Short mmCIF file of C-alpha atoms in Angstrom, two decimals:
data_model
loop_
_atom_site.label_atom_id
_atom_site.label_comp_id
_atom_site.label_asym_id
_atom_site.label_seq_id
_atom_site.Cartn_x
_atom_site.Cartn_y
_atom_site.Cartn_z
CA MET M 16 88.12 37.09 -14.38
CA ILE M 17 88.89 35.02 -17.45
CA PHE M 18 92.16 35.45 -19.36
CA VAL M 19 93.48 33.82 -22.52
CA ALA M 20 97.16 33.13 -23.13
CA VAL M 21 97.77 32.63 -26.86
CA LEU M 22 101.12 30.83 -27.00
CA ALA M 23 102.87 32.22 -30.06
CA GLY M 24 106.45 32.03 -28.84
CA GLY M 25 107.67 29.30 -31.21
CA ILE M 26 109.83 29.81 -34.27
CA GLY M 27 108.18 27.08 -36.39
CA SER M 28 111.34 25.17 -37.33
CA ARG M 29 109.32 22.20 -38.64
CA MET M 30 107.43 24.28 -41.19
CA GLY M 31 110.24 23.97 -43.72
CA ASP M 32 111.88 26.55 -45.94
CA THR M 33 110.63 29.77 -44.33
CA ASP M 34 112.18 32.39 -42.07
CA THR M 35 108.76 33.38 -40.77
CA PRO M 36 107.40 31.64 -37.66
CA LYS M 37 104.41 29.55 -38.67
CA GLN M 38 101.91 31.59 -36.63
CA PHE M 39 102.56 34.56 -38.97
CA LEU M 40 102.03 32.63 -42.20
CA ASN M 41 98.84 33.34 -44.08
CA LEU M 42 95.82 31.08 -43.85
CA GLY M 43 93.50 32.32 -46.55
CA ASP M 44 93.80 36.10 -46.53
CA ARG M 45 94.97 36.54 -42.92
CA PRO M 46 97.81 35.30 -40.70
CA ILE M 47 97.10 32.12 -38.74
CA LEU M 48 97.60 34.03 -35.50
CA ILE M 49 94.84 36.50 -36.37
CA HIS M 50 92.35 33.70 -37.06
CA THR M 51 93.15 32.28 -33.62
CA ILE M 52 92.93 35.57 -31.73
CA GLU M 53 89.59 36.43 -33.33
CA LYS M 54 87.98 33.30 -31.85
CA PHE M 55 88.56 34.64 -28.34
CA VAL M 56 88.21 38.42 -28.56
CA ILE M 57 84.57 38.26 -29.68
CA MET M 58 83.52 36.36 -26.54
CA ASP M 59 82.07 38.69 -23.90
CA GLU M 60 83.06 36.47 -20.98
CA ILE M 61 86.77 36.82 -21.78
CA ASP M 62 88.42 39.84 -20.12
CA GLU M 63 91.81 39.91 -21.87
CA VAL M 64 93.72 38.04 -24.55
CA ILE M 65 97.46 37.89 -23.89
CA VAL M 66 99.52 37.10 -26.99
CA LEU M 67 103.04 35.88 -26.24
CA THR M 68 105.56 36.09 -29.09
CA PRO M 69 109.33 36.06 -29.62
CA GLN M 70 110.81 39.41 -28.57
CA ASN M 71 111.82 40.33 -32.11
CA PHE M 72 108.25 39.77 -33.36
CA ILE M 73 106.42 41.84 -30.74
CA ASN M 74 106.12 44.95 -32.90
CA HIS M 75 105.16 42.90 -35.95
CA THR M 76 102.44 41.19 -33.92
CA LYS M 77 101.11 44.52 -32.66
CA HIS M 78 100.96 45.86 -36.22
CA LEU M 79 99.04 42.79 -37.42
CA ILE M 80 96.55 43.07 -34.57
CA GLU M 81 96.00 46.76 -35.28
CA GLU M 82 95.52 45.99 -38.97
CA TYR M 83 93.01 43.17 -38.56
CA THR M 84 91.34 43.97 -35.20
CA PRO M 85 91.85 47.74 -34.85
CA ASN M 86 91.20 49.60 -31.58
CA ASN M 87 90.68 46.41 -29.62
CA ASP M 88 91.67 47.01 -26.01
CA LYS M 89 91.14 43.36 -25.01
CA ILE M 90 94.44 42.30 -26.60
CA VAL M 91 97.94 42.77 -25.21
CA VAL M 92 101.22 41.50 -26.70
CA ILE M 93 104.11 40.50 -24.45
CA GLU M 94 107.32 38.53 -24.78
CA GLY M 95 107.22 34.75 -24.61
CA GLY M 96 109.86 32.58 -22.96
CA LYS M 97 112.54 30.19 -24.14
CA THR M 98 110.25 27.19 -23.60
CA ARG M 99 106.50 26.65 -23.70
CA ASN M 100 106.36 26.57 -19.91
CA ASP M 101 108.44 29.74 -19.61
CA THR M 102 105.97 31.40 -21.97
CA LEU M 103 103.06 30.23 -19.83
CA LYS M 104 104.76 31.57 -16.69
CA ASN M 105 105.28 34.94 -18.40
CA SER M 106 101.54 35.18 -18.99
CA ILE M 107 100.76 34.35 -15.35
CA ASP M 108 103.31 36.88 -14.09
CA TYR M 109 101.77 39.54 -16.34
CA ILE M 110 98.31 38.82 -14.93
CA TYR M 111 99.50 39.08 -11.33
CA GLU M 112 101.31 42.32 -12.08
CA ASN M 113 98.28 43.98 -13.65
CA TYR M 114 95.17 42.48 -12.04
CA SER M 115 93.74 41.40 -8.72
CA VAL M 116 93.28 37.66 -9.11
CA ASP M 117 90.99 35.57 -6.91
CA ASP M 118 90.68 31.80 -6.57
CA ASP M 119 87.98 31.68 -9.25
CA SER M 120 90.01 33.52 -11.91
CA ILE M 121 90.77 31.36 -14.95
CA ILE M 122 93.45 31.23 -17.63
CA ILE M 123 92.75 29.59 -20.98
CA THR M 124 95.97 28.53 -22.71
CA HIS M 125 95.87 27.92 -26.45
CA ASP M 126 98.27 27.19 -29.29
CA SER M 127 98.50 30.14 -31.67
CA VAL M 128 98.49 27.69 -34.58
CA ARG M 129 95.14 26.05 -33.76
CA PRO M 130 92.93 28.55 -35.62
CA PHE M 131 89.83 26.34 -35.82
CA VAL M 132 89.03 26.16 -32.12
CA THR M 133 85.28 26.56 -31.69
CA HIS M 134 83.28 28.65 -29.27
CA ARG M 135 81.72 25.43 -27.96
CA ILE M 136 85.17 24.09 -27.06
CA ILE M 137 86.13 27.35 -25.35
CA GLN M 138 82.90 27.53 -23.37
CA ASP M 139 83.21 23.87 -22.33
CA ASN M 140 86.75 24.61 -21.14
CA ILE M 141 85.53 27.48 -19.00
CA LYS M 142 82.77 25.35 -17.43
CA ALA M 143 85.12 22.42 -16.74
CA ALA M 144 87.84 24.61 -15.22
CA LYS M 145 85.34 26.34 -12.95
CA LYS M 146 84.12 22.96 -11.73
CA CYS M 147 87.35 20.92 -11.57
CA GLY M 148 90.10 23.53 -11.51
CA ALA M 149 91.84 22.15 -14.60
CA CYS M 150 90.86 20.69 -17.96
CA ASP M 151 92.39 19.52 -21.22
CA THR M 152 90.79 19.38 -24.66
CA VAL M 153 91.10 15.92 -26.23
CA ILE M 154 89.79 13.67 -28.97
CA PRO M 155 89.76 9.85 -28.79
CA ALA M 156 92.77 8.14 -30.34
CA THR M 157 91.72 6.60 -33.64
CA ASP M 158 94.95 4.78 -34.53
CA THR M 159 96.47 1.90 -32.60
CA ILE M 160 99.04 3.22 -30.10
CA VAL M 161 102.42 1.46 -30.24
CA GLU M 162 104.99 1.95 -27.48
CA SER M 163 108.72 1.54 -28.14
CA LYS M 164 111.59 2.56 -25.90
CA ASP M 165 114.31 2.44 -28.57
CA GLY M 166 112.37 3.22 -31.74
CA LYS M 167 113.17 -0.23 -33.12
CA ILE M 168 111.25 -2.86 -31.15
CA ILE M 169 107.67 -2.71 -29.91
CA LYS M 170 107.47 -2.81 -26.13
CA ASN M 171 103.71 -2.57 -25.72
CA ILE M 172 100.44 -2.06 -27.59
CA PRO M 173 98.02 -0.60 -25.05
CA ILE M 174 94.24 -0.70 -25.28
CA ARG M 175 93.30 2.20 -27.56
CA ASP M 176 90.00 2.85 -25.74
CA TYR M 177 91.94 4.36 -22.83
CA PHE M 178 93.94 6.83 -24.93
CA TYR M 179 93.23 10.30 -26.24
CA GLN M 180 95.04 12.84 -28.38
CA GLY M 181 95.62 16.12 -26.59
CA GLN M 182 94.68 19.42 -28.19
CA THR M 183 94.27 22.90 -26.76
CA PRO M 184 92.78 24.90 -25.09
CA GLN M 185 93.90 23.79 -21.67
CA THR M 186 92.24 25.81 -18.94
CA PHE M 187 93.05 26.29 -15.26
CA LYS M 188 92.27 28.26 -12.16
CA ILE M 189 95.21 30.67 -12.15
CA ASN M 190 96.12 30.57 -8.47
CA LYS M 191 96.17 26.77 -8.43
CA LEU M 192 98.25 26.57 -11.60
CA ASN M 193 100.76 29.11 -10.33
CA SER M 194 101.08 27.32 -6.99
CA LEU M 195 101.81 23.99 -8.69
CA ILE M 196 104.32 25.57 -11.09
CA ASN M 197 106.22 27.07 -8.17
CA ASP M 198 106.25 23.64 -6.48
CA LEU M 199 107.84 21.82 -9.43
CA THR M 200 111.21 20.18 -8.94
CA ASP M 201 113.97 20.61 -11.54
CA ASP M 202 113.45 16.99 -12.63
CA GLU M 203 109.73 17.57 -13.11
CA LYS M 204 110.37 20.68 -15.17
CA GLU M 205 112.57 18.62 -17.51
CA ILE M 206 109.75 16.25 -18.47
CA LEU M 207 106.95 18.78 -18.93
CA THR M 208 105.25 18.80 -22.31
CA ASP M 209 102.26 20.99 -21.47
CA ALA M 210 100.51 22.68 -18.57
CA ALA M 211 98.02 19.87 -17.90
CA LYS M 212 100.93 17.58 -17.04
CA ILE M 213 101.81 19.91 -14.15
CA PHE M 214 98.53 18.91 -12.50
CA VAL M 215 99.01 15.24 -13.34
CA LEU M 216 102.52 15.22 -11.86
CA LYS M 217 101.16 16.68 -8.64
CA GLY M 218 98.31 14.17 -8.44
CA LYS M 219 95.55 16.67 -9.24
CA ASP M 220 92.50 15.93 -11.36
CA VAL M 221 92.32 17.23 -14.93
CA ALA M 222 88.90 17.04 -16.56
CA LEU M 223 88.47 16.04 -20.20
CA VAL M 224 86.76 18.37 -22.67
CA ASP M 225 85.66 17.04 -26.06
CA GLY M 226 87.74 18.56 -28.85
CA ASP M 227 87.16 18.34 -32.57
CA VAL M 228 89.05 16.68 -35.41
CA THR M 229 89.16 20.03 -37.23
CA ASN M 230 90.90 21.70 -34.26
CA ILE M 231 94.24 20.90 -35.89
CA LYS M 232 97.66 22.25 -35.00
CA ILE M 233 99.48 23.70 -38.00
CA THR M 234 103.01 22.34 -37.63
CA TYR M 235 104.13 21.05 -41.04
CA PRO M 236 103.60 22.33 -44.61
CA TYR M 237 100.95 19.64 -45.18
CA ASP M 238 99.00 20.96 -42.18
CA LEU M 239 98.81 24.40 -43.78
CA LYS M 240 97.42 22.87 -46.97
CA LEU M 241 94.84 20.96 -44.92
CA ALA M 242 93.97 24.11 -42.97
CA ASN M 243 93.27 26.01 -46.18
CA THR M 244 90.97 23.20 -47.28
CA ILE M 245 89.10 23.34 -43.96
CA LEU M 246 88.84 27.13 -44.22
CA ASN M 247 87.47 26.94 -47.74
CA ASP M 248 84.90 24.36 -46.67
CA LYS M 249 83.77 26.58 -43.78
CA ASN M 250 83.45 29.57 -46.13
CA ASP M 251 81.40 27.73 -48.74
#
């Protein structure tokens, strides 16, 4: 089986003067979250899309889904966690509670505020996860990377050719991911930034999937302006 966890548990504090989490802001004529969900629900190979939101936005999310994708039984809304990794674990626990999962079952994890993910990227994630067990969507770093420990003095300027910018989706075989999560130490949990790092910390291979420069994450007000420009270009 193939599941999608749309991680919509954030409150969007960096978006500026708004009380609405960024995933619920409009992009064009629909909320960002709806654009993102729609990319997955139309794919026949995906069995269920799990949307994880703050507890006080669960009903709002359900109403939006019913409004824009009515009578769609491939979507379920559940509560996210306090952190990104807690939210991910909630999705895995839900899957185990409701389905029989085998070693080939896959979970695709995706930021709710990356609405321009393409079907090619999703399909490449599925293929890579089936083959390797874990994959991360990336694009090559285009700017010089500068390392500083104190934010004042440069410590190192590594060779840019070896560096990539991480996007999502990140896709994993569920049983393997869950096993590694349960094996994390408290110190390892403190330094996690995303699910792919769980595999890296445990010395497991993570395949690279080519992303796209338009697969942006809407974090700041400028990003939303850029996203509307991209959307308008796609609609022309």
